[in-house]
Short mmCIF file of C-alpha atoms and ligand atoms in Angstrom, two decimals:
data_model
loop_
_atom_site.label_atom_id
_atom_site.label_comp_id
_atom_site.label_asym_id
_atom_site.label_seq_id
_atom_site.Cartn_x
_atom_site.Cartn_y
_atom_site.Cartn_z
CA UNK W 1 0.00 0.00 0.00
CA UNK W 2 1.23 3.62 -0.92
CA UNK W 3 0.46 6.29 1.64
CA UNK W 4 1.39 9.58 0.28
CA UNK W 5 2.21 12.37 2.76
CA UNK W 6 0.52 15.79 2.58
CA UNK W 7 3.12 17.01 4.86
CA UNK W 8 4.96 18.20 1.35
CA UNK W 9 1.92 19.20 -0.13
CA UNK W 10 0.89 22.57 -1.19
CA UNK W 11 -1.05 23.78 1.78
CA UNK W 12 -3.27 26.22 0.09
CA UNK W 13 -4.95 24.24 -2.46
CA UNK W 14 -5.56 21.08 -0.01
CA UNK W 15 -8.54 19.85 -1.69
CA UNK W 16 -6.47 19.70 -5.22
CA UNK W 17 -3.85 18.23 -3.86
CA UNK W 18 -5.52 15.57 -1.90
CA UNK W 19 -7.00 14.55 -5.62
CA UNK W 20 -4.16 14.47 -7.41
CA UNK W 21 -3.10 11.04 -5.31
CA UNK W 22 -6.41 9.47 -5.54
CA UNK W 23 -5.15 6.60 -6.84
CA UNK W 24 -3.31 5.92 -3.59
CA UNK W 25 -4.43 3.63 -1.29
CA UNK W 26 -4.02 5.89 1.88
CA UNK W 27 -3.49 9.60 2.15
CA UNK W 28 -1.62 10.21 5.39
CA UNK W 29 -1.41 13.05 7.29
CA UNK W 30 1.10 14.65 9.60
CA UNK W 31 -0.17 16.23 12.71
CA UNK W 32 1.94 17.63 15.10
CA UNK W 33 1.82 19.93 17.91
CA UNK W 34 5.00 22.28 18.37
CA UNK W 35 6.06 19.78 21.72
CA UNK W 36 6.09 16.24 20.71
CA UNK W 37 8.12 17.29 17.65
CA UNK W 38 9.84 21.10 16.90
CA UNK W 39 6.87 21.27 14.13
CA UNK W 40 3.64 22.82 14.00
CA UNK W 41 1.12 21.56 11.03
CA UNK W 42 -2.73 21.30 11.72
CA UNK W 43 -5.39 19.55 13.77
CA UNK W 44 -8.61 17.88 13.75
CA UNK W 45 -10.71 20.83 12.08
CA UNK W 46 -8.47 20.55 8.81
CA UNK W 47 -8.28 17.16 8.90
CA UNK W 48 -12.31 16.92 9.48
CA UNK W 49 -12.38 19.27 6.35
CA UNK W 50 -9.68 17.00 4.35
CA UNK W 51 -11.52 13.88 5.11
CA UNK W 52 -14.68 15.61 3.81
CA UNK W 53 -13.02 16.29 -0.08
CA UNK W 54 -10.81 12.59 0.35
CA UNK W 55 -11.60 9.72 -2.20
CA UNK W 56 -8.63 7.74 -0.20
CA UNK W 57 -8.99 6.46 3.46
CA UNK W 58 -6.89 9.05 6.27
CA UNK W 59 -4.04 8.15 7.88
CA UNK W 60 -3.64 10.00 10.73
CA UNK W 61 -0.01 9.71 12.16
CA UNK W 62 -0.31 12.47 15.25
CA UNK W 63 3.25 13.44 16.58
CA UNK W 64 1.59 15.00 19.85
CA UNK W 65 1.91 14.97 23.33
CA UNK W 66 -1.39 13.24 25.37
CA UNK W 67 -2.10 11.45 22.38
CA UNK W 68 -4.67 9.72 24.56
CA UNK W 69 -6.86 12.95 24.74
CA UNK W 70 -7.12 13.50 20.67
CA UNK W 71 -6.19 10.24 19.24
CA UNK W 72 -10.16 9.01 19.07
CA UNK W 73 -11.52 12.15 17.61
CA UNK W 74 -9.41 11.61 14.76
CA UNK W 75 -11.27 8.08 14.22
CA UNK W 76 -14.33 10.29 15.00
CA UNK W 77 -13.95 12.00 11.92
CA UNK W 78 -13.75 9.13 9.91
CA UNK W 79 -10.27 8.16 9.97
CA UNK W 80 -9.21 5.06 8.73
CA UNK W 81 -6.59 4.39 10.86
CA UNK W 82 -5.02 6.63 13.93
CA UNK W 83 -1.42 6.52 14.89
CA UNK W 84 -0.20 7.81 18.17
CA UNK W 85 4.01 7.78 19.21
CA UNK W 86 4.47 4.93 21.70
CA UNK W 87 7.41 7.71 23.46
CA UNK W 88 4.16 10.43 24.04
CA UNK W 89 2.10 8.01 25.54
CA UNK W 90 2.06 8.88 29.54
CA UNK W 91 -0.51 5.73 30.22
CA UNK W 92 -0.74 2.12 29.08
CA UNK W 93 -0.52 2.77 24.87
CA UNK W 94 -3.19 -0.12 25.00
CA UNK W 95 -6.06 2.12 26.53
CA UNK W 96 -5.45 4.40 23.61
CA UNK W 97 -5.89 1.76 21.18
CA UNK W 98 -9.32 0.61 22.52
CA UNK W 99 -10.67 4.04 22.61
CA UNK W 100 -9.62 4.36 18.37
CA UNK W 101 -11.56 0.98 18.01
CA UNK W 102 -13.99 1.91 19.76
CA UNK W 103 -14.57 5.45 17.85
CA UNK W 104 -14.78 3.10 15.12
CA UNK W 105 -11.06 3.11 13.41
CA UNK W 106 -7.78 0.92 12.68
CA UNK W 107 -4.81 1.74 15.89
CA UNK W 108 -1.77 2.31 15.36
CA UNK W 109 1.66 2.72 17.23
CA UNK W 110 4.53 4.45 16.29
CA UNK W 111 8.00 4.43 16.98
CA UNK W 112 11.19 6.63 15.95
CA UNK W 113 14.23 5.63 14.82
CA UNK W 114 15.80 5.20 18.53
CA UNK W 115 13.00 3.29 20.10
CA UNK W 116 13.39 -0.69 20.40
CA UNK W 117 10.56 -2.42 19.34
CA UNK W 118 10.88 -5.05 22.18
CA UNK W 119 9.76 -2.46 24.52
CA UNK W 120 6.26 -3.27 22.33
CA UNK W 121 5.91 -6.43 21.57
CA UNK W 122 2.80 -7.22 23.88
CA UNK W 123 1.46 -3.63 23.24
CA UNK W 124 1.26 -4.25 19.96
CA UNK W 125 -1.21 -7.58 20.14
CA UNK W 126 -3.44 -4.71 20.93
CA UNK W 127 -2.74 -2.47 17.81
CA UNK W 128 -3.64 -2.92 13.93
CA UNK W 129 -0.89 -1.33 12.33
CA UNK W 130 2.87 -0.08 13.41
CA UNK W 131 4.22 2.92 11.96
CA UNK W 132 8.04 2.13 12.03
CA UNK W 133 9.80 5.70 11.32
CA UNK W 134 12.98 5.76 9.00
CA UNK W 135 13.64 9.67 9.60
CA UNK W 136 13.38 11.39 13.12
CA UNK W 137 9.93 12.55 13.44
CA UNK W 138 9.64 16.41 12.61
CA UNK W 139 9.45 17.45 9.02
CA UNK W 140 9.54 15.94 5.37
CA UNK W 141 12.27 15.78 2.99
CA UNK W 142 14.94 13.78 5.09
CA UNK W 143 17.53 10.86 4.34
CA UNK W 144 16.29 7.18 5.08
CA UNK W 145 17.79 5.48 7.97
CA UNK W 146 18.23 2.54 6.56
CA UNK W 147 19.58 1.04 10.44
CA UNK W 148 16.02 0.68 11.87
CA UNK W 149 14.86 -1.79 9.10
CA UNK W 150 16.07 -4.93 11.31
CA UNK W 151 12.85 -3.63 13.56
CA UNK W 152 10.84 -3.49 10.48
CA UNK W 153 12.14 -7.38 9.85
CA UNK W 154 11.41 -8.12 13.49
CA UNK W 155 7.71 -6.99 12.64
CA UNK W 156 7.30 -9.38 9.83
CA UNK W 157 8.66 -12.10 11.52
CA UNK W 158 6.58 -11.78 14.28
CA UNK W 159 3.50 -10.89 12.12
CA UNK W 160 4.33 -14.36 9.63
CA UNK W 161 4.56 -16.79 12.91
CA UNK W 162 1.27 -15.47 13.77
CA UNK W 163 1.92 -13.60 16.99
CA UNK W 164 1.05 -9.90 16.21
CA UNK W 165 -1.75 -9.35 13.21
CA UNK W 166 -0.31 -5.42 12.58
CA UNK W 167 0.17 -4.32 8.98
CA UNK W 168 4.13 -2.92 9.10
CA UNK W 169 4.42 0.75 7.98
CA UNK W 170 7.53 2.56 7.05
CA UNK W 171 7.84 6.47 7.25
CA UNK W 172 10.05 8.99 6.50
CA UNK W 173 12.66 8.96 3.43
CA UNK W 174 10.85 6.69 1.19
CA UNK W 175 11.61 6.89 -2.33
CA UNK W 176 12.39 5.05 -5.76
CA UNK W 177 16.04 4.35 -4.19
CA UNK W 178 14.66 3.07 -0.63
CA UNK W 179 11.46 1.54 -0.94
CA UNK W 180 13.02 -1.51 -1.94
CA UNK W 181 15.06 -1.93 0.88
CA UNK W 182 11.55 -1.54 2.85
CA UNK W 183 9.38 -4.09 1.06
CA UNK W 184 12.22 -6.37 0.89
CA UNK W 185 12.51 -6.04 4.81
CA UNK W 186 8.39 -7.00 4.91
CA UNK W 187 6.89 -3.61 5.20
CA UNK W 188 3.18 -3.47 3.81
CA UNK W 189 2.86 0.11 4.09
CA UNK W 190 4.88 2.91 2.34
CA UNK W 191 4.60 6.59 3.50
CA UNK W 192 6.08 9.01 0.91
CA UNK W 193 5.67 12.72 1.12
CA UNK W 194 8.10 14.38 -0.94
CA UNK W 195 8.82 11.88 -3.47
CA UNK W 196 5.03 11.83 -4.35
CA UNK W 197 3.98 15.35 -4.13
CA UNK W 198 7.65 16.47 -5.08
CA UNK W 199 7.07 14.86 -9.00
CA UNK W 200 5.91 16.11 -11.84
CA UNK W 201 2.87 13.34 -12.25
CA UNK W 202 2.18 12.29 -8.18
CA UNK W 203 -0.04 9.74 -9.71
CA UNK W 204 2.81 8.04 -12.03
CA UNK W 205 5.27 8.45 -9.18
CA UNK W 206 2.80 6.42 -7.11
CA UNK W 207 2.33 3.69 -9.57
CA UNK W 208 6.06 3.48 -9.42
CA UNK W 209 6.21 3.04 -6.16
CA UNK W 210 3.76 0.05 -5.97
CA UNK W 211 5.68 -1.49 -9.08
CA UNK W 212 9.23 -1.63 -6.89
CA UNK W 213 7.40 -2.43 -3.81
CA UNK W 214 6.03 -5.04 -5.17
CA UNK W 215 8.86 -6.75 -7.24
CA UNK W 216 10.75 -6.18 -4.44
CA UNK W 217 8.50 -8.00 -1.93
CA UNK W 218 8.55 -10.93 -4.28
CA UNK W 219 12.12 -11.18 -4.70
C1 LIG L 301 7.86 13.14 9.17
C2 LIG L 301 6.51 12.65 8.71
C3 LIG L 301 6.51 12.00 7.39
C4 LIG L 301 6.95 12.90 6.26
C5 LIG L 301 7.63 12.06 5.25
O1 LIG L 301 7.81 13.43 10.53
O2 LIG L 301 6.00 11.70 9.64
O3 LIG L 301 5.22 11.44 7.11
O4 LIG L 301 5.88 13.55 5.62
O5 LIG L 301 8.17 12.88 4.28
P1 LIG L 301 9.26 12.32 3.26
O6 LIG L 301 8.61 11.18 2.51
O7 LIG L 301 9.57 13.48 2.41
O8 LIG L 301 10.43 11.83 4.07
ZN1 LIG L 302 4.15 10.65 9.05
#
């Protein structure tokens, strides 16, 4: 799946530029709050008002602090699936993942580049998705850290012996060069903001995307 990033967007013509992917299969969107991350972008009004125009699913990856008080308005709104930062969480991340189920959407936890997923291994029976990050959380346009795929292997082991049911998402520095490395580490979910909305056709760059995720993953 191919989850482009309106983080690298043009913010004032949202609506066009949430069509031009609509051949993706989810749009995801950055929210962060000035505290969890030195970034500021927008919150549940926009995203409300997004999800309104959206032919694709949201992703809502929210790089906030007490992600436990605004994760389930996000599913609220329609959200298809809701990530929160297993480093904000304050309480027991599995309490946050009820309360997005129960507001009727996929959870999801996240983890940055320095976090071990070990920490999270029972956690994430709990969880539908895990957003493994390949940049520090904080703003688009970085290099992949390629050293924090052996987590994204871990996933997929642990997914294919049956023990966690989580779809494994990779974000941050995702492009034609990397997202090879990705799928061929079992990732099922590619975030890519800048080397989607940063092309000249975001729809072919897409498609190209899937193709190399795709051969890759079978080879
Ligand atoms: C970074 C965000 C990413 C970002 C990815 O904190 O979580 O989703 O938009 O942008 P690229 O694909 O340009 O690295
Ligand atoms: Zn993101």
């Amino acid at each position: 799946m191919i989850a482009p990033s309106l983080l690298s967007a043009d913010f004032a013509r949202l609506a066009d530029e949430v069509a031009r992917v609509a051949d993706a299969d989810w749009l995801h969107v950055d929210v962060m709050d000035a505290h969890f991350v030195p970034n500021l972008t927008l919150g549940l009004p926009v995203v409300e008002a997004i999800e309104a125009v959206s032919p694709v699913p949201l992703d809502c990856h929210l790089m906030i602090e007490a992600p436990e008080r605004w994760a389930p308005g996000y599913a609220e709104i329609g959200a298809r699936n809701v990530t929160v930062h297993a480093e904000a969480c304050t309480g027991d991340p599995r309490d946050v993942a009820r309360d997005i189920r129960a507001a009727g959407a996929l959870a999801g936890l996240a983890v940055k580049p320095g976090t071990p997923l070990e920490d999270y291994e029972d956690v994430l029976r709990d969880f539908d998705t895990l957003l493994v990050m390949t940049v520090e959380p904080g703003f688009g346009g970085q290099a992949f850290i390629a050293e924090v795929l052996p987590k994204v292997r871990r996933a997929r082991e642990l997914v294919d012996a049956g023990h966690l049911t989580v779809l494994v998402e990779v974000d941050g520095g995702v492009n034609a060069d990397t997202i090879e490395q990705a799928a061929a580490a079992g990732a099922d979910v590619f975030v890519a903001g800048s080397a989607v909305y940063g092309a000249d056709d975001p729809a072919r760059a897409i498609a190209a995307l899937r193709a190399r995720a795709t051969a890759a993953a079978a080879g």
